[in-house]
Every structure is written in structure tokens, then in C-alpha cells.
PDB file of C-alpha atoms in Angstrom:
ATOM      1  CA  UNK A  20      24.713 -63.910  42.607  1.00 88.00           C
ATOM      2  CA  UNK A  21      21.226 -62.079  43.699  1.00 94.00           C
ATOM      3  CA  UNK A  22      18.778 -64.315  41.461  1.00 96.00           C
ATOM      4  CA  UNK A  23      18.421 -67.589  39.252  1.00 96.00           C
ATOM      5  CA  UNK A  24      15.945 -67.324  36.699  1.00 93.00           C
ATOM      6  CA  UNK A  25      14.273 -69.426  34.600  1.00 92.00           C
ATOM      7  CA  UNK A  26      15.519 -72.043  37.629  1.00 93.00           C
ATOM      8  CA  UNK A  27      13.291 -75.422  36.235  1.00 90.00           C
ATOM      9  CA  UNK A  28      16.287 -78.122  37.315  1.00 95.00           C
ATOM     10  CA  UNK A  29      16.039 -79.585  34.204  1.00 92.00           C
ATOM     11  CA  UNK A  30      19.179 -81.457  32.729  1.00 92.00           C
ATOM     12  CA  UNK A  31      19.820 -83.365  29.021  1.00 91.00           C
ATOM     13  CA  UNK A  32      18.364 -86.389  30.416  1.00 90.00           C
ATOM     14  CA  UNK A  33      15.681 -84.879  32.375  1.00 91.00           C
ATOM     15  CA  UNK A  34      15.417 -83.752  35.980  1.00 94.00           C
ATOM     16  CA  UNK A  35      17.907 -82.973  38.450  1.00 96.00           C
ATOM     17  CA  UNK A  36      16.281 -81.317  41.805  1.00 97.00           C
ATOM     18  CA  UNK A  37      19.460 -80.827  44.112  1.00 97.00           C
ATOM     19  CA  UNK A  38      18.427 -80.492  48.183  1.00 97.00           C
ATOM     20  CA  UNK A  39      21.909 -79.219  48.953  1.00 98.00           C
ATOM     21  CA  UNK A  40      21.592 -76.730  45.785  1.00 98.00           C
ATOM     22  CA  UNK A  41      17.977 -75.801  47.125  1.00 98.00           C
ATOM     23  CA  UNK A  42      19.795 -75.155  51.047  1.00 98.00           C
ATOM     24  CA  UNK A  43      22.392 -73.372  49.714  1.00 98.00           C
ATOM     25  CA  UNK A  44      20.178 -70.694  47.533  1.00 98.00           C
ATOM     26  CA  UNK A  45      18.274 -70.238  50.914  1.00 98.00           C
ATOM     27  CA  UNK A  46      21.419 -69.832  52.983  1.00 98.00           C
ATOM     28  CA  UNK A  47      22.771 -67.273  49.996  1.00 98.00           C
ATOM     29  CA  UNK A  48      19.369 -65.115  50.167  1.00 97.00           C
ATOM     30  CA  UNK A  49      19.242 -66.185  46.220  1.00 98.00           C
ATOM     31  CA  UNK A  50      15.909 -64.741  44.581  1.00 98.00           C
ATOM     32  CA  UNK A  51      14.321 -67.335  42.374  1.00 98.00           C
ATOM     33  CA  UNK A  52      12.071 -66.437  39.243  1.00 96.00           C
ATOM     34  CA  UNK A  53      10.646 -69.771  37.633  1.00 95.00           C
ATOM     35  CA  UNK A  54       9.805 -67.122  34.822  1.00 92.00           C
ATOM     36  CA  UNK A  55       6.693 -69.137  34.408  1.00 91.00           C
ATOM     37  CA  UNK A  56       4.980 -69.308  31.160  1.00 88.00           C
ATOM     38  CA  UNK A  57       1.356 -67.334  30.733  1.00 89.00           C
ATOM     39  CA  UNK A  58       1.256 -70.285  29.122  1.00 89.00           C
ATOM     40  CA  UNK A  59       1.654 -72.865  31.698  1.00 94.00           C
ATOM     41  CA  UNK A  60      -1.397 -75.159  31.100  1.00 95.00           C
ATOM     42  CA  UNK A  61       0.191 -76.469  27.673  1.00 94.00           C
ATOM     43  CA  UNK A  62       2.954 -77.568  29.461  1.00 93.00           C
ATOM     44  CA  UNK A  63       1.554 -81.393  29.697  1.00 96.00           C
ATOM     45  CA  UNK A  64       0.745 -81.606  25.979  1.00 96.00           C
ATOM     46  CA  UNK A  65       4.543 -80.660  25.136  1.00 93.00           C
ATOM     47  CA  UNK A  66       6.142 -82.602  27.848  1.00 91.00           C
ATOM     48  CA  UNK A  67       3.602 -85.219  29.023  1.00 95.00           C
ATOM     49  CA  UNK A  68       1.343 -84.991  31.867  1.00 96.00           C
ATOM     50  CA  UNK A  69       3.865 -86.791  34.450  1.00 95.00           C
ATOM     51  CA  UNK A  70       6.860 -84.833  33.394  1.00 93.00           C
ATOM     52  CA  UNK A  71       4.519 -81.120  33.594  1.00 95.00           C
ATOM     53  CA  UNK A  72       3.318 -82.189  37.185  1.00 96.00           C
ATOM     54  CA  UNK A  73       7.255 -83.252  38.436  1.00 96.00           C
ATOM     55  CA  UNK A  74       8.569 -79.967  36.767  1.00 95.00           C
ATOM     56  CA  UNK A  75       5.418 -77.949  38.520  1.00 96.00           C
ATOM     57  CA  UNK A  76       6.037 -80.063  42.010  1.00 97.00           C
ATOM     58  CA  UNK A  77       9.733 -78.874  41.792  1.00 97.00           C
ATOM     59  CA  UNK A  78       8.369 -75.226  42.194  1.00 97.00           C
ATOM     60  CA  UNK A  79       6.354 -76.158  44.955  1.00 97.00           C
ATOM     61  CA  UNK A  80       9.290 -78.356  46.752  1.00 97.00           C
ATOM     62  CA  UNK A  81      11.103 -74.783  46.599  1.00 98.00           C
ATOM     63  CA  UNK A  82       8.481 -72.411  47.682  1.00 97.00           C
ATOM     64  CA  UNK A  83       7.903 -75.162  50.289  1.00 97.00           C
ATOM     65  CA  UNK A  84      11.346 -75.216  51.400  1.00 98.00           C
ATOM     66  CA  UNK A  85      11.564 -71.729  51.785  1.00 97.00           C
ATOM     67  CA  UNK A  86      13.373 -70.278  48.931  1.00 98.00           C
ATOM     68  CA  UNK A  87      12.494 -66.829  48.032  1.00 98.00           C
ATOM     69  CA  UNK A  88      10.356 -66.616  44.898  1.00 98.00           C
ATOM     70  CA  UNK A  89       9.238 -64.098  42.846  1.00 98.00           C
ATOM     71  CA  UNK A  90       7.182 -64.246  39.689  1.00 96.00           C
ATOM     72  CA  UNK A  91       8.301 -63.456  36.467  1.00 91.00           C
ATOM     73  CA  UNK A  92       7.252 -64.280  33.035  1.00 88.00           C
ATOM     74  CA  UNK A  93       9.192 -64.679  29.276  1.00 79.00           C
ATOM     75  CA  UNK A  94       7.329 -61.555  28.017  1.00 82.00           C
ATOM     76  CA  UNK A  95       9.041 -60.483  25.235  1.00 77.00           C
ATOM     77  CA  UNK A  96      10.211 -64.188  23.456  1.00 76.00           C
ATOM     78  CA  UNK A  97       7.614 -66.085  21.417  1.00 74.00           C
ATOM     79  CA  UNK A  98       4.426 -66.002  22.686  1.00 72.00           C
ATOM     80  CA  UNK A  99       4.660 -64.390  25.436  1.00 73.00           C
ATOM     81  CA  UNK A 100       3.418 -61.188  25.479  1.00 79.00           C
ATOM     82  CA  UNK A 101       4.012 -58.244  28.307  1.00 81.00           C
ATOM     83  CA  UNK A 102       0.011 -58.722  29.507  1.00 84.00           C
ATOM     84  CA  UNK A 103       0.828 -62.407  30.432  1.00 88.00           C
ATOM     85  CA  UNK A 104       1.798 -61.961  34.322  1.00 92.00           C
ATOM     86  CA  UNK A 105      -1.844 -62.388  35.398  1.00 93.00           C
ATOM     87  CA  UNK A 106      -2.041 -66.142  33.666  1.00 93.00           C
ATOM     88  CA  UNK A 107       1.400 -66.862  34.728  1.00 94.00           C
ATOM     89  CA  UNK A 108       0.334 -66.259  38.503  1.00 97.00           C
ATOM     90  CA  UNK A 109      -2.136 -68.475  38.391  1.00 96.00           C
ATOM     91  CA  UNK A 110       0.143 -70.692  37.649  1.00 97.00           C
ATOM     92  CA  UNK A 111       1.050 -70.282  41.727  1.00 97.00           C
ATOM     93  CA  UNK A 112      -2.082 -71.081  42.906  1.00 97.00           C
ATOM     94  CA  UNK A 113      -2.275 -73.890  41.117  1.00 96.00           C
ATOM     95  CA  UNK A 114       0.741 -75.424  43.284  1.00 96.00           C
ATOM     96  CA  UNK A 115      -1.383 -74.412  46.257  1.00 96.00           C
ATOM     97  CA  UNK A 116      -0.180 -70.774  47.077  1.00 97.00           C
ATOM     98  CA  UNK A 117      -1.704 -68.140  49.031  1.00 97.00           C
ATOM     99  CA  UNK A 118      -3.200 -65.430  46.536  1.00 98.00           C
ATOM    100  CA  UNK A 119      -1.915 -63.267  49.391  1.00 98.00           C
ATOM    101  CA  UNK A 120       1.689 -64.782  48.970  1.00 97.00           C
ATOM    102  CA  UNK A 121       1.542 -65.113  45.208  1.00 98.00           C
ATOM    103  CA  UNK A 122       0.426 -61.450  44.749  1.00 98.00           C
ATOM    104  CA  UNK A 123       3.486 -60.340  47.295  1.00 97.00           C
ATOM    105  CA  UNK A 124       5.737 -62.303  44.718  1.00 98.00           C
ATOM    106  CA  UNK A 125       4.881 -59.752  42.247  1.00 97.00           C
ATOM    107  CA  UNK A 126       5.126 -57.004  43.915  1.00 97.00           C
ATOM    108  CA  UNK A 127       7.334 -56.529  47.700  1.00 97.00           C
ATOM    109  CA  UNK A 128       9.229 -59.383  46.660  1.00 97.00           C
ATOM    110  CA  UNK A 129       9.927 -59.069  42.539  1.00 96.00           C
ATOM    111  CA  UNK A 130      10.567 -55.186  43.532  1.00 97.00           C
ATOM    112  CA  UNK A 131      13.496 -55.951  46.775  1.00 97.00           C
ATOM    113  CA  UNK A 132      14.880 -58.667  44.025  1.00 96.00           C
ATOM    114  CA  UNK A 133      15.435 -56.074  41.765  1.00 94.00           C
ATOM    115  CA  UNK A 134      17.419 -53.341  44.348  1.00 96.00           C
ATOM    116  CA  UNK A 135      13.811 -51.090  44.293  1.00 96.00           C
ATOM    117  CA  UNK A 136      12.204 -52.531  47.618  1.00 96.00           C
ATOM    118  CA  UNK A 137      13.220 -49.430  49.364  1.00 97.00           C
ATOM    119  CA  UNK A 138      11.307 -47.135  47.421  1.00 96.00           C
ATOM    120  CA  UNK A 139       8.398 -49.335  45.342  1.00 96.00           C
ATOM    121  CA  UNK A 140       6.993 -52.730  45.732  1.00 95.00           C
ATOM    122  CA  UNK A 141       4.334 -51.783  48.771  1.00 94.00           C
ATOM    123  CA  UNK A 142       1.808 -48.970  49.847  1.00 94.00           C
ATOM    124  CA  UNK A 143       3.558 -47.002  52.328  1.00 94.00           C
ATOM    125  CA  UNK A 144       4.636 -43.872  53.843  1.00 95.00           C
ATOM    126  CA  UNK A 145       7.596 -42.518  51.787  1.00 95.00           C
ATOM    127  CA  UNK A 146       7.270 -45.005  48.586  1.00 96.00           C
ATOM    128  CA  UNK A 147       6.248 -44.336  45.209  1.00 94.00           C
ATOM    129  CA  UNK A 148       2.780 -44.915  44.902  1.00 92.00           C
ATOM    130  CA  UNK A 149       2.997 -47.129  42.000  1.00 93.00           C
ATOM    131  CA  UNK A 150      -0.394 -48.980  41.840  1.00 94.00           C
ATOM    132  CA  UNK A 151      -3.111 -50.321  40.010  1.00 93.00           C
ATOM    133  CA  UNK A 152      -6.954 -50.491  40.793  1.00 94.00           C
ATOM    134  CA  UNK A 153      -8.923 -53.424  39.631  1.00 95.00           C
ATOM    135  CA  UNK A 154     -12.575 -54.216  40.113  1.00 95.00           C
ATOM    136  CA  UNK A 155     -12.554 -57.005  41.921  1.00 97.00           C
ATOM    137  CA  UNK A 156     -10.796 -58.589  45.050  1.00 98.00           C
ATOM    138  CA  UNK A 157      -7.027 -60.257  43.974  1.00 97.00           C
ATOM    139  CA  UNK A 158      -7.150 -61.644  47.345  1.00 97.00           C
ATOM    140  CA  UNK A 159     -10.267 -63.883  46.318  1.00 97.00           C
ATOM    141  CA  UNK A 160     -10.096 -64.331  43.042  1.00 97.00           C
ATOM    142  CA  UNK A 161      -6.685 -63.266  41.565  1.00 97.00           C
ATOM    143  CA  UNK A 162      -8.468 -62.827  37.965  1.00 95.00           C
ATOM    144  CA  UNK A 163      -9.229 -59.721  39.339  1.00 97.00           C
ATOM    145  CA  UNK A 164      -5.840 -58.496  38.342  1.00 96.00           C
ATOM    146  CA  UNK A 165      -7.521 -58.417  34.487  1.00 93.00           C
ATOM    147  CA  UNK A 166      -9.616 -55.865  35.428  1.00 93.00           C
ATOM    148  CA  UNK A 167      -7.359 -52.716  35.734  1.00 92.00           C
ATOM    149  CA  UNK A 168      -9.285 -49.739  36.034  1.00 93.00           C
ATOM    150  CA  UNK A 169      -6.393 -47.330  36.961  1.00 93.00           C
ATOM    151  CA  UNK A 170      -2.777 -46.923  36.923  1.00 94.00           C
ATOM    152  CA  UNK A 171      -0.878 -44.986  39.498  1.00 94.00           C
ATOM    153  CA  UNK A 172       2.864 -44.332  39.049  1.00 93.00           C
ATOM    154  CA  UNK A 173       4.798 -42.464  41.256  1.00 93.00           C
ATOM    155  CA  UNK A 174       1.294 -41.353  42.919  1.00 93.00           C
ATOM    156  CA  UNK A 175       0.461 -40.070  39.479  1.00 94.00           C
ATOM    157  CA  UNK A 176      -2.647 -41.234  37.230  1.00 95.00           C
ATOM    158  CA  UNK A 177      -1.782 -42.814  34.096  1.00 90.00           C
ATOM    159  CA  UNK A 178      -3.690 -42.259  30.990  1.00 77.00           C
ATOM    160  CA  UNK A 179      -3.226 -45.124  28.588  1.00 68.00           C
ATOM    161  CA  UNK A 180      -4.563 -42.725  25.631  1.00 69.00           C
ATOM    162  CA  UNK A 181      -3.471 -39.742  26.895  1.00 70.00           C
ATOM    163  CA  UNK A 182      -0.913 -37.631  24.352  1.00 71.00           C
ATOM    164  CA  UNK A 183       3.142 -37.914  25.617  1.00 66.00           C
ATOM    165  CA  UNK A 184       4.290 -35.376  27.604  1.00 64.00           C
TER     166      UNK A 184
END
């Protein structure tokens, strides 16, 4: 397999975090998308505040370890909605991540997961030129990702109101 997703280790009678599972999905090259929630903050009024923090501290035991993550969201099921990928990353640096690392999760490493690094996923000399421009810095303040004030695909400028061609 090339990627687990939605990979929370959680069993019937709770939680089941395997080391030798964990070793072997590094030694694989297995992607993993948590498919985190934009909703992530509820999490310890549904499950409890000890049970939220384990089940967030099993994402950070994996990025820790090593295994490749990329970030992913629900969007599409019940309350969760395609704009939620900017509250679901925050959801990263919560756990302690790099905005640096978090915002390459999105991008290089969601777009090599999905068989497109060669050609998307990066700024660089013979790629797409799929990108957005926010106000603000991502790398500071990852918030910033709200703020779109373009969209680039293919090296082409996007009009949101713009009639179809």
C-alpha cells in the first residue's frame, strides 16, 4: 500500500499504538494522512480531555518517529467543509510542528503521496506553477493561509468570479 488514512490507532476498547506497526510503515515508505478534523479543538468535549491529548500525542509519537505525514482533512462528510485545511493544520502546530514542516505536508509531501510530486507540489523550474498568494507570512503565522489573495494554476491566474471557459 502507498498511504493509511484516517490512521488514529484507535480499537473497540480504545487505543492501540503499535511500535513495530509504526517501524514497519517507515521501512514501507507508507504516507500517513491523520485526515485531521478542521474541527480538532472539539475533540476533548466528545472524547474527554485525556483521551483527545493521547489520540493527539499518537500523531506526534509518529511524526516524531519519522513516519511520513501529510495533511488531509474529511472535507466533504458532515461538517467538514472543502475551506477547512487551514484549521486542520493548525492542528500540527499544536503538537509542536514546524510551520515550515506542516506547510510542506500540504504541499511537496500531500502532492509526491498522491503520484504528482514530479510535476506540482513545489516552486520550481519545470513544475506547474500551482500557487496561492496570501497576505501575510505562513511561515510566522500559518493563519496567513486565510488570506488568499490569488490563485495560480498551472502558472495561470484564477478568477473565482470569472465566467467558465
Amino acid at each position: 500500500m502507498d498511504s493509511i488514512e484516517h490512521c488514529t490507532w484507535m480499537t473497540g476498547d480504545g487505543l492501540d499504538f503499535r511500535r513495530d506497526v509504526v517501524q514497519q510503515i517507515i521501512d514501507r515508505d507508507i504516507t500517513v494522512c491523520p485526515a485531521v478534523s478542521p474541527h480538532w479543538r472539539m475533540l476533548p468535549a466528545i472524547f474527554g480531555e485525556e483521551r483527545a491529548a493521547a489520540m493527539f500525542d499518537l500523531v506526534r509519537q509518529m511524526a516524531d518517529a519519522g513516519v511520513k505525514l501529510i495533511a488531509g482533512t474529511d472535507a466533504g462528510v458532515q461538517r467538514a467543509n472543502f475551506s477547512g485545511l487551514v484549521p486542520a493544520l493548525s492542528f500540527y502546530a499544536h503538537l509542536g510542528l514546524a510551520n515550515t514542516e506542516i506547510i510542506d505536508m500540504a504541499t511537496t509531501a500531500a502532492a509526491t503521496a498522491l503520484g504528482l510530486g514530479s510535476t506540482t507540489g513545489r516552486i520550481a523550474p519545470g513544475y506547474r506553477a500551482d500557487l496561492i498568494v496570501v497576505d501575510g507570512d505562513p511561515l510566522s503565522d500559518l493563519d496567513a493561509l486565510k488570506n488568499i489573495k490569488a490563485v495560480f494554476a498551472s502558472g495561470r491566474r484564477h478568477e473565482p468570479n470569472a465566467p467558465a471557459e
